[in-house]
Amino acid sequence: MGLLLVPGCHAADDGLPFAEAIGTPLEEVPGVVAGSGSVTADHSVVDYRYPRLGGSHPLTMEIRTTMAERQTAFLEDLPERGTPELSQDTTILAMSEEVVGARLTSVTRSGLRETHTATTLWYAAEGERVLPWTALFRDEAALEQAHLHLADVLTEGYHLPVEQLPGLIGEVFARAGAEADAVAEPAEGGALADPAATPVPDAAPTPEEPTVPGEGEPLDLADPEQAWTAAEEWAGSPLEDLAFSTSGGLVARMDPDDVPGAGGGEVLLPVEAEDAEELLSGLGFQARDAALAGNDDVPPLGEGLTAQGSELNCQRLKCVALTFDDGPGEHTEELLDMLQEYDATATFYVLGSLAEEFPEVLERTAAEGHEIGNHSWKHDDLSGMSEAGVAKDLERTNRAVEEVIGSEPLTLRPPYGALNGTVRRSADMPIILWDVDTLDWQSRDTAMISEHALTHSVPGSVVLFHDIHQTSVDAIPAVLEGLHRQGFHFVSVTDLFHGELEPGDVYTDAQPT
Ligand code: NI
């Protein structure tokens, strides 16, 4: 093994450039509650874990939604045979009052094949935004420079021939070399000698070169939209999976297959602290300082916040809201077990009179994260009542529910879907009907009920069932299994409509228009 030329790199036992990445498994971060889910089906296994930083925290929402998108893509692409697995997890890279960095990992196992991917997301308290890795850099020239530093580590530390520099590192290196050529006309053979000595290229596009990130108008990485655009343009960069090192520099993780001679283990390429100084943005420095400080002194972010609130952005996902009317009743708990198995959230339109009769069932329903709606006191046709009569019926039901679960129903479904102006005026809550009616109360035919739900549900559907019938509850495993396999996520009514519901307005579905 030759002498290491990368300044400041420690010679580890194998003599390769060395860096220790900072990152804390979710369960070891004080004050952070982990949310998780898992579904083991005949055809697949999926699980995920994410930080619950409080009700509808932007970072929680982004991580959870990103994981849900990956899950859908995985399930939509399942092979005919086998039981592939998708496992998603989160590591905290930095946490302070100013910034939170999270590394999202996903492992896919299919037969003997195992695929790992990872990305990072950064929450900036200033502006309350979730930003991509590019926001940690000062500008696009700094992004280029970071790739040149990695090229250095690979050529000098790993002795990789420059022609073998992988992906974007190779592209940026070649371009920097070509521009140096154009400027300096160096002596024969000297063009690629020392990339670190190459001036950072200005973003001046040369028409005959292939399009690579960093060309054209430089993006302003301090602008959130442009930082995201940059992340798209620089997709595939080893810096997508970036962390800070214990020595204050940056660490990029690379696919061992791209680095011959790496020995097959995890490949962590260091950008030394003094080099990183030149590259980081204000957010980058905040993130570095937070990473180096560790998590011990961080006030728990979740303090004072409930773990409730929307976590999935259904505008980006295949979501469906399963709704169950006329309970709670003697079959409801069996249904709750089924929903739990499929990581499914549902909405229950309950009768106030039955909430009084089955308080434990209602309590468990709410405790397991399902949403409770108002379905009147005892299933009277509200459209036949006076304004005062409707108001009194709904109010009595709200009180009965609140008595048991501590909060009022969020939405109303009038019995029989019977509506008129009086009901709309008296209901001080959004009115939710449905677009998929399984007619379960009529057919009492389990196969027909599940078949109807499976063939009619589309993203944004509200599906109507009644959990007071055994035949309906018996239909649910097939519904959950079938829609899960298609990549659907089972969400509450208010999540389906992403919280944009107005009192007195009537909704049937949230299909994109
Ligand atoms: Ni009903």
Coordinates of C-alpha atoms and ligand atoms in Angstrom, one line a residue:
M1 CA 0.0 0.0 0.0
G2 CA 1.4 3.3 -1.0
L3 CA 1.7 6.5 0.9
L4 CA -1.5 8.3 1.5
L5 CA -1.6 11.6 -0.2
V6 CA -4.9 12.8 1.1
P7 CA -4.1 15.4 3.7
G8 CA -5.4 14.7 7.1
C9 CA -6.7 11.3 6.4
H10 CA -6.1 8.7 9.1
A11 CA -4.5 5.5 8.0
A12 CA -6.9 2.8 9.1
D13 CA -5.7 -0.7 9.4
D14 CA -6.3 -1.3 5.7
G15 CA -4.6 2.0 4.8
L16 CA -7.7 3.5 3.1
P17 CA -9.0 7.0 3.8
F18 CA -11.0 6.9 6.9
A19 CA -13.9 8.8 8.3
E20 CA -16.4 8.2 11.1
A21 CA -19.9 9.3 10.3
I22 CA -22.1 10.8 13.0
G23 CA -25.5 9.3 13.2
T24 CA -27.8 8.1 16.0
P25 CA -30.4 5.3 15.7
L26 CA -33.9 6.6 16.3
E27 CA -34.5 4.8 19.6
E28 CA -31.3 6.3 21.1
V29 CA -32.3 9.9 20.5
P30 CA -33.6 11.4 23.7
G31 CA -37.1 13.0 23.5
V32 CA -38.0 11.5 20.1
V33 CA -40.8 9.1 19.8
A34 CA -40.5 6.6 17.0
G35 CA -43.6 5.8 14.9
S36 CA -43.6 2.5 13.0
G37 CA -45.7 0.2 11.0
S38 CA -45.4 -3.2 9.4
V39 CA -47.5 -5.4 7.2
T40 CA -46.7 -9.1 6.5
A41 CA -48.8 -10.2 3.6
D42 CA -48.7 -13.4 1.5
H43 CA -46.9 -11.6 -1.3
S44 CA -44.6 -9.2 0.6
V45 CA -43.3 -7.8 3.9
V46 CA -43.0 -4.1 4.4
D47 CA -42.0 -2.1 7.5
Y48 CA -40.9 1.4 8.3
R49 CA -39.8 3.5 11.3
Y50 CA -39.8 7.3 11.5
P51 CA -39.5 10.1 14.1
R52 CA -42.7 11.6 15.4
L53 CA -41.7 15.1 16.2
G54 CA -45.2 16.2 17.1
G55 CA -48.5 16.7 15.3
S56 CA -48.0 17.3 11.6
H57 CA -44.3 18.3 12.0
P58 CA -43.0 19.0 8.5
L59 CA -40.1 16.6 8.8
T60 CA -42.3 13.8 10.2
M61 CA -44.7 14.4 7.4
E62 CA -42.0 14.4 4.7
I63 CA -40.2 11.3 6.0
R64 CA -43.5 9.4 6.4
T65 CA -44.7 10.4 3.0
T66 CA -41.4 9.6 1.3
M67 CA -41.5 6.1 2.9
A68 CA -45.1 5.6 1.8
E69 CA -44.2 6.6 -1.8
R70 CA -41.4 4.0 -1.8
Q71 CA -43.7 1.4 -0.3
T72 CA -46.2 2.0 -3.1
A73 CA -43.5 1.8 -5.8
F74 CA -42.2 -1.4 -4.2
L75 CA -45.7 -3.1 -4.0
E76 CA -46.6 -2.0 -7.6
D77 CA -43.5 -3.7 -8.9
L78 CA -43.7 -7.0 -7.0
P79 CA -42.5 -10.1 -8.9
E80 CA -45.0 -12.9 -9.4
R81 CA -43.1 -15.3 -7.1
G82 CA -41.5 -15.0 -3.8
T83 CA -42.0 -12.8 -0.8
P84 CA -39.9 -9.7 -1.2
E85 CA -39.3 -7.4 1.8
L86 CA -38.9 -3.7 2.1
S87 CA -37.5 -2.3 5.3
Q88 CA -37.3 1.5 5.9
D89 CA -35.7 3.2 8.8
T90 CA -34.5 6.6 10.0
T91 CA -31.2 7.7 11.6
I92 CA -30.8 11.1 13.2
L93 CA -27.7 12.9 11.8
A94 CA -28.0 16.1 13.7
M95 CA -30.5 17.7 16.0
S96 CA -30.7 21.1 17.6
E97 CA -33.3 23.8 17.9
E98 CA -32.2 25.1 14.6
V99 CA -31.9 22.1 12.5
V100 CA -32.7 18.4 12.3
G101 CA -31.0 16.0 9.9
A102 CA -32.4 12.6 9.1
R103 CA -31.1 9.7 7.1
L104 CA -33.7 7.6 5.5
T105 CA -32.5 4.1 4.7
S106 CA -34.3 1.4 2.7
V107 CA -33.4 -2.2 2.3
T108 CA -35.1 -4.4 -0.3
R109 CA -34.6 -8.1 -0.1
S110 CA -35.8 -10.4 -2.9
G111 CA -34.5 -13.9 -2.8
L112 CA -30.8 -13.6 -2.4
R113 CA -30.6 -10.1 -3.7
E114 CA -30.4 -7.2 -1.3
T115 CA -30.5 -3.5 -2.3
H116 CA -29.7 -0.6 0.0
T117 CA -30.5 3.0 -0.7
A118 CA -30.3 6.1 1.5
T119 CA -31.1 9.8 1.3
T120 CA -31.0 12.6 3.8
L121 CA -33.6 15.3 4.7
W122 CA -32.8 18.5 6.6
Y123 CA -35.4 20.5 8.6
A124 CA -34.6 24.2 9.1
A125 CA -36.5 25.7 12.0
E126 CA -36.1 29.1 10.3
G127 CA -38.8 29.0 7.7
E128 CA -40.0 25.6 9.0
R129 CA -39.0 23.9 5.8
V130 CA -37.7 20.5 4.9
L131 CA -34.8 20.8 2.6
P132 CA -32.6 18.4 0.6
W133 CA -28.9 17.8 1.0
T134 CA -28.0 20.4 -1.5
A135 CA -29.2 23.1 0.9
L136 CA -26.2 22.4 3.1
F137 CA -23.9 23.8 0.4
R138 CA -23.0 27.4 -0.2
D139 CA -23.7 27.3 -3.9
E140 CA -23.4 25.0 -7.0
A141 CA -19.7 25.7 -7.3
A142 CA -19.3 24.3 -3.8
L143 CA -21.2 21.2 -4.9
E144 CA -18.8 20.8 -7.8
Q145 CA -15.8 21.3 -5.5
A146 CA -17.2 18.7 -3.1
H147 CA -17.2 16.2 -6.0
L148 CA -13.7 17.1 -6.8
H149 CA -12.6 16.4 -3.2
L150 CA -14.2 13.0 -3.5
A151 CA -12.4 12.4 -6.8
D152 CA -9.2 13.2 -4.9
V153 CA -10.0 10.6 -2.2
L154 CA -10.8 8.0 -4.8
T155 CA -7.7 8.6 -7.0
E156 CA -5.2 9.2 -4.3
G157 CA -6.5 7.2 -1.4
Y158 CA -8.1 4.3 -3.3
H159 CA -5.7 4.6 -6.3
L160 CA -8.7 4.5 -8.7
P161 CA -7.7 5.4 -12.2
V162 CA -9.4 8.6 -13.3
E163 CA -11.2 6.8 -16.1
Q164 CA -12.9 4.7 -13.4
L165 CA -14.3 7.6 -11.4
P166 CA -17.9 6.7 -11.0
G167 CA -21.0 8.7 -12.0
L168 CA -21.2 12.3 -11.2
I169 CA -17.7 12.3 -9.6
G170 CA -16.3 11.2 -13.0
E171 CA -18.4 13.7 -14.9
V172 CA -17.5 16.7 -12.7
F173 CA -13.8 15.7 -12.8
A174 CA -13.7 15.3 -16.5
R175 CA -15.4 18.7 -17.0
A176 CA -13.0 20.4 -14.6
G177 CA -10.1 18.8 -16.5
A178 CA -11.5 19.9 -19.9
E179 CA -11.9 23.5 -18.7
A180 CA -8.4 23.5 -17.2
D181 CA -7.2 22.3 -20.6
A182 CA -9.0 25.1 -22.3
V183 CA -7.5 27.7 -20.0
A184 CA -4.0 26.5 -19.5
E185 CA -3.2 24.3 -22.5
P186 CA -1.0 22.2 -20.2
A187 CA 1.9 20.1 -21.3
E188 CA 1.2 16.6 -22.7
G189 CA -0.2 14.2 -20.2
G190 CA -0.7 16.8 -17.5
A191 CA -4.4 17.5 -18.0
L192 CA -5.7 15.2 -15.3
A193 CA -2.8 15.4 -12.9
D194 CA -4.3 17.3 -10.0
P195 CA -7.9 18.0 -9.8
A196 CA -7.6 19.8 -6.5
A197 CA -5.4 22.4 -8.2
T198 CA -8.1 22.9 -10.9
P199 CA -10.0 26.2 -10.4
V200 CA -13.6 25.7 -9.5
P201 CA -15.3 26.1 -12.9
D202 CA -17.7 28.9 -13.4
A203 CA -21.0 27.7 -14.6
A204 CA -20.3 28.6 -18.2
P205 CA -21.9 26.0 -20.4
T206 CA -19.9 24.8 -23.4
P207 CA -22.5 23.6 -26.0
E208 CA -20.6 20.5 -27.2
E209 CA -20.4 19.0 -23.7
P210 CA -23.2 16.7 -22.5
T211 CA -25.6 18.2 -20.0
V212 CA -24.4 17.6 -16.5
P213 CA -25.6 19.2 -13.2
G214 CA -24.0 22.5 -12.4
E215 CA -24.2 23.8 -16.0
G216 CA -26.4 26.6 -17.0
E217 CA -27.6 29.4 -14.7
P218 CA -26.3 28.5 -11.2
L219 CA -29.1 27.7 -8.8
D220 CA -29.5 29.6 -5.6
L221 CA -29.3 26.9 -3.0
A222 CA -30.5 29.2 -0.3
D223 CA -33.8 29.2 -2.1
P224 CA -35.8 26.1 -1.0
E225 CA -37.4 25.6 -4.4
Q226 CA -34.0 25.8 -6.2
A227 CA -32.3 23.6 -3.6
W228 CA -34.9 20.9 -4.5
T229 CA -34.3 21.5 -8.2
A230 CA -30.6 21.1 -7.6
A231 CA -31.2 17.8 -5.7
E232 CA -33.1 16.5 -8.8
E233 CA -30.3 17.6 -11.1
W234 CA -27.6 16.1 -8.9
A235 CA -29.6 12.9 -8.3
G236 CA -27.2 9.9 -8.0
S237 CA -24.5 11.9 -6.3
P238 CA -22.8 10.1 -3.4
L239 CA -23.5 13.3 -1.4
E240 CA -27.2 12.4 -1.4
D241 CA -26.2 10.1 1.4
L242 CA -24.2 12.6 3.4
A243 CA -23.3 12.9 7.0
F244 CA -20.9 14.9 9.2
S245 CA -17.7 13.2 10.5
T246 CA -16.5 13.1 14.1
S247 CA -13.6 15.3 12.9
G248 CA -15.9 18.0 11.7
G249 CA -15.8 17.2 8.0
L250 CA -18.2 15.6 5.6
V251 CA -18.7 12.0 4.8
A252 CA -20.2 10.6 1.6
R253 CA -21.2 7.0 1.5
M254 CA -20.6 5.1 -1.8
D255 CA -21.7 1.9 -3.2
P256 CA -18.8 -0.5 -2.7
D257 CA -19.4 -1.9 -6.2
D258 CA -18.3 1.5 -7.6
V259 CA -15.0 1.5 -5.7
P260 CA -12.8 -1.4 -6.7
G261 CA -10.3 -2.1 -3.9
A262 CA -12.7 -1.0 -1.2
G263 CA -12.9 -4.5 0.1
G264 CA -16.7 -4.8 -0.2
G265 CA -17.5 -3.1 3.1
E266 CA -19.1 0.3 3.6
V267 CA -17.2 3.0 1.7
L268 CA -17.1 6.3 3.6
L269 CA -15.3 9.0 1.7
P270 CA -14.1 11.9 3.9
V271 CA -14.1 15.6 3.0
E272 CA -11.8 17.1 5.6
A273 CA -13.0 19.7 8.0
E274 CA -11.0 22.5 6.6
D275 CA -12.2 21.7 3.0
A276 CA -15.8 21.5 4.2
E277 CA -15.5 25.0 5.7
E278 CA -15.2 26.3 2.2
L279 CA -18.3 24.5 1.0
L280 CA -21.0 24.8 3.7
S281 CA -24.0 27.2 3.7
G282 CA -25.3 28.8 6.9
L283 CA -27.6 25.8 7.3
G284 CA -24.7 23.5 6.6
F285 CA -22.7 25.1 9.5
Q286 CA -25.7 24.8 11.8
A287 CA -26.1 21.2 10.9
R288 CA -22.4 20.5 11.4
D289 CA -22.4 22.1 14.8
A290 CA -25.5 20.2 15.8
A291 CA -24.0 16.9 14.7
L292 CA -20.8 17.5 16.6
A293 CA -22.6 18.6 19.7
G294 CA -24.5 15.3 19.9
N295 CA -28.0 15.0 21.0
D296 CA -27.6 15.1 24.7
D297 CA -28.4 18.7 25.4
V298 CA -31.3 19.0 22.9
P299 CA -34.6 19.9 24.4
P300 CA -37.0 17.2 23.4
L301 CA -38.6 18.5 20.2
G302 CA -41.8 16.6 20.8
E303 CA -42.4 18.2 24.2
G304 CA -45.8 19.8 24.5
L305 CA -46.8 18.4 21.2
T306 CA -49.0 15.4 20.8
A307 CA -48.1 12.6 18.5
Q308 CA -51.4 13.2 16.8
G309 CA -51.9 14.9 13.6
S310 CA -51.6 14.2 9.9
E311 CA -48.4 12.4 8.9
L312 CA -49.2 11.4 5.3
N313 CA -49.5 13.8 2.4
C314 CA -52.3 12.2 0.4
Q315 CA -51.8 14.7 -2.4
R316 CA -48.7 12.7 -3.3
L317 CA -50.0 9.2 -2.4
K318 CA -52.5 6.5 -3.3
C319 CA -54.8 6.9 -0.4
V320 CA -58.2 5.5 0.4
A321 CA -60.5 6.1 3.4
L322 CA -62.4 3.1 4.7
T323 CA -65.5 4.2 6.7
F324 CA -67.6 2.1 9.0
D325 CA -71.1 3.3 10.0
D326 CA -73.7 2.5 12.7
G327 CA -71.4 1.2 15.4
P328 CA -69.8 0.7 17.7
G329 CA -71.0 -2.8 18.2
E330 CA -70.1 -6.4 18.9
H331 CA -68.1 -6.9 15.7
T332 CA -66.1 -3.7 15.9
E333 CA -63.2 -5.1 17.9
E334 CA -62.7 -8.0 15.5
L335 CA -62.4 -5.3 12.8
L336 CA -59.9 -3.3 14.8
D337 CA -57.6 -6.4 14.9
M338 CA -57.8 -6.7 11.1
L339 CA -57.0 -3.0 10.6
Q340 CA -54.0 -3.3 12.9
E341 CA -52.6 -6.2 10.9
Y342 CA -52.6 -4.0 7.7
D343 CA -51.3 -0.8 9.4
A344 CA -54.7 0.7 8.4
T345 CA -56.4 3.8 9.8
A346 CA -60.1 4.0 9.3
T347 CA -63.0 6.3 10.2
F348 CA -66.0 5.2 12.3
Y349 CA -69.3 7.1 12.0
V350 CA -70.8 6.2 15.3
L351 CA -74.2 6.6 16.9
G352 CA -74.2 8.6 20.1
S353 CA -76.6 6.1 21.8
L354 CA -74.1 3.2 21.0
A355 CA -71.1 5.2 22.2
E356 CA -72.8 5.1 25.6
E357 CA -73.5 1.4 25.3
F358 CA -70.0 0.3 24.1
P359 CA -67.6 2.9 25.6
E360 CA -64.7 0.5 25.8
V361 CA -64.9 -0.4 22.1
L362 CA -65.1 3.3 21.2
E363 CA -62.2 4.1 23.5
R364 CA -60.0 1.4 21.9
T365 CA -61.0 2.5 18.4
A366 CA -59.8 6.1 19.1
A367 CA -56.7 4.9 21.0
E368 CA -55.6 2.9 18.0
G369 CA -55.5 6.0 15.9
H370 CA -58.8 5.7 14.1
E371 CA -61.0 8.7 13.5
I372 CA -64.4 9.1 15.0
G373 CA -67.3 10.8 13.1
N374 CA -70.8 11.7 14.1
H375 CA -73.6 9.5 12.7
S376 CA -76.4 11.0 14.8
W377 CA -77.8 9.9 18.1
K378 CA -79.9 6.9 17.1
H379 CA -80.0 6.9 13.3
D380 CA -83.0 9.2 12.7
D381 CA -83.4 10.8 9.3
L382 CA -82.1 14.3 10.1
S383 CA -83.7 15.7 6.9
G384 CA -87.1 15.3 8.6
M385 CA -86.1 17.4 11.6
S386 CA -86.2 21.1 12.5
E387 CA -83.0 23.1 12.6
A388 CA -83.0 23.0 16.4
G389 CA -83.8 19.3 16.4
V390 CA -80.8 18.5 14.1
A391 CA -78.5 20.7 16.2
K392 CA -79.7 19.0 19.4
D393 CA -79.2 15.5 18.0
L394 CA -75.7 16.2 16.8
E395 CA -74.7 18.0 19.9
R396 CA -75.9 15.2 22.1
T397 CA -73.9 12.7 20.0
N398 CA -70.8 14.9 20.1
R399 CA -71.0 15.1 23.9
A400 CA -71.4 11.3 24.2
V401 CA -68.3 10.7 22.1
E402 CA -66.3 13.4 23.8
E403 CA -67.2 11.8 27.2
V404 CA -65.5 8.6 26.1
I405 CA -62.5 9.7 23.9
G406 CA -61.9 13.2 25.2
S407 CA -62.5 14.9 21.9
E408 CA -65.4 15.6 19.6
P409 CA -66.1 13.9 16.2
L410 CA -64.4 15.8 13.4
T411 CA -66.9 15.2 10.6
L412 CA -70.6 14.2 10.2
R413 CA -72.2 11.5 8.1
P414 CA -76.0 11.9 8.2
P415 CA -78.0 8.6 8.4
Y416 CA -79.0 7.3 5.0
G417 CA -76.9 10.2 3.5
A418 CA -80.1 12.2 3.8
L419 CA -79.4 15.9 3.5
N420 CA -81.2 19.1 3.0
G421 CA -80.5 22.8 3.6
T422 CA -81.6 22.5 7.2
V423 CA -79.1 19.7 8.0
R424 CA -76.3 21.6 6.2
R425 CA -77.1 24.8 8.1
S426 CA -77.3 23.1 11.5
A427 CA -74.3 20.9 11.2
D428 CA -71.2 22.8 12.4
M429 CA -68.9 20.2 10.8
P430 CA -68.0 19.0 7.4
I431 CA -70.4 16.5 5.9
I432 CA -68.8 13.3 4.5
L433 CA -70.7 11.0 2.1
W434 CA -68.9 8.4 0.0
D435 CA -68.1 7.5 -3.6
V436 CA -67.9 3.7 -3.2
D437 CA -71.0 2.1 -1.7
T438 CA -70.5 -1.6 -1.1
L439 CA -74.2 -2.1 -0.3
D440 CA -73.1 -4.4 2.4
W441 CA -76.2 -3.9 4.5
Q442 CA -78.3 -5.1 1.6
S443 CA -76.3 -8.0 0.1
R444 CA -74.9 -9.4 3.4
D445 CA -72.6 -11.3 1.0
T446 CA -69.0 -11.2 2.1
A447 CA -67.5 -12.0 -1.3
M448 CA -69.6 -9.5 -3.1
I449 CA -68.8 -6.8 -0.6
S450 CA -65.0 -7.2 -0.9
E451 CA -65.2 -7.6 -4.7
H452 CA -67.2 -4.3 -4.9
A453 CA -64.7 -2.4 -2.8
L454 CA -61.7 -3.8 -4.7
T455 CA -63.0 -3.1 -8.1
H456 CA -64.4 0.4 -7.4
S457 CA -61.8 2.0 -5.1
V458 CA -59.5 4.6 -6.7
P459 CA -57.0 7.0 -5.1
G460 CA -59.1 9.5 -3.1
S461 CA -62.1 7.1 -2.6
V462 CA -64.3 7.1 0.5
V463 CA -65.6 3.6 0.9
L464 CA -68.8 2.8 2.9
F465 CA -69.2 -0.3 5.1
H466 CA -71.2 -1.0 8.2
D467 CA -69.3 -2.7 11.1
I468 CA -72.5 -3.9 12.7
H469 CA -72.8 -6.8 10.3
Q470 CA -70.6 -9.9 10.6
T471 CA -70.7 -10.3 6.8
S472 CA -69.2 -6.8 6.3
V473 CA -66.4 -7.4 8.9
D474 CA -65.6 -10.7 7.2
A475 CA -65.1 -8.9 3.9
I476 CA -62.4 -6.6 5.3
P477 CA -59.3 -8.9 5.2
A478 CA -59.7 -9.4 1.4
V479 CA -60.2 -5.6 1.0
L480 CA -57.2 -4.7 3.0
E481 CA -55.0 -7.4 1.3
G482 CA -56.1 -6.4 -2.2
L483 CA -55.8 -2.6 -1.8
H484 CA -52.5 -3.0 0.1
R485 CA -51.1 -5.1 -2.7
Q486 CA -52.0 -2.3 -5.1
G487 CA -50.0 0.1 -3.1
F488 CA -52.9 2.0 -1.4
H489 CA -52.5 3.6 2.1
F490 CA -55.5 3.5 4.4
V491 CA -56.0 6.9 6.0
S492 CA -58.6 8.7 8.0
V493 CA -61.2 10.9 6.3
T494 CA -59.5 14.2 7.4
D495 CA -56.1 12.9 6.1
L496 CA -57.7 11.9 2.8
F497 CA -58.9 15.5 2.3
H498 CA -55.6 16.8 3.7
G499 CA -57.4 18.8 6.3
E500 CA -59.2 21.1 3.8
L501 CA -62.7 20.5 5.0
E502 CA -65.2 23.3 5.7
P503 CA -68.1 23.0 8.1
G504 CA -71.5 22.6 6.3
D505 CA -69.8 21.6 3.0
V506 CA -70.5 18.1 1.5
Y507 CA -67.8 15.8 0.3
T508 CA -68.0 12.4 -1.4
D509 CA -64.3 11.7 -2.3
A510 CA -60.9 13.3 -2.7
Q511 CA -60.1 12.1 -6.2
P512 CA -57.8 14.5 -8.0
T513 CA -59.8 16.7 -10.4
Ligands
NI1 NI -76.1 4.5 8.9

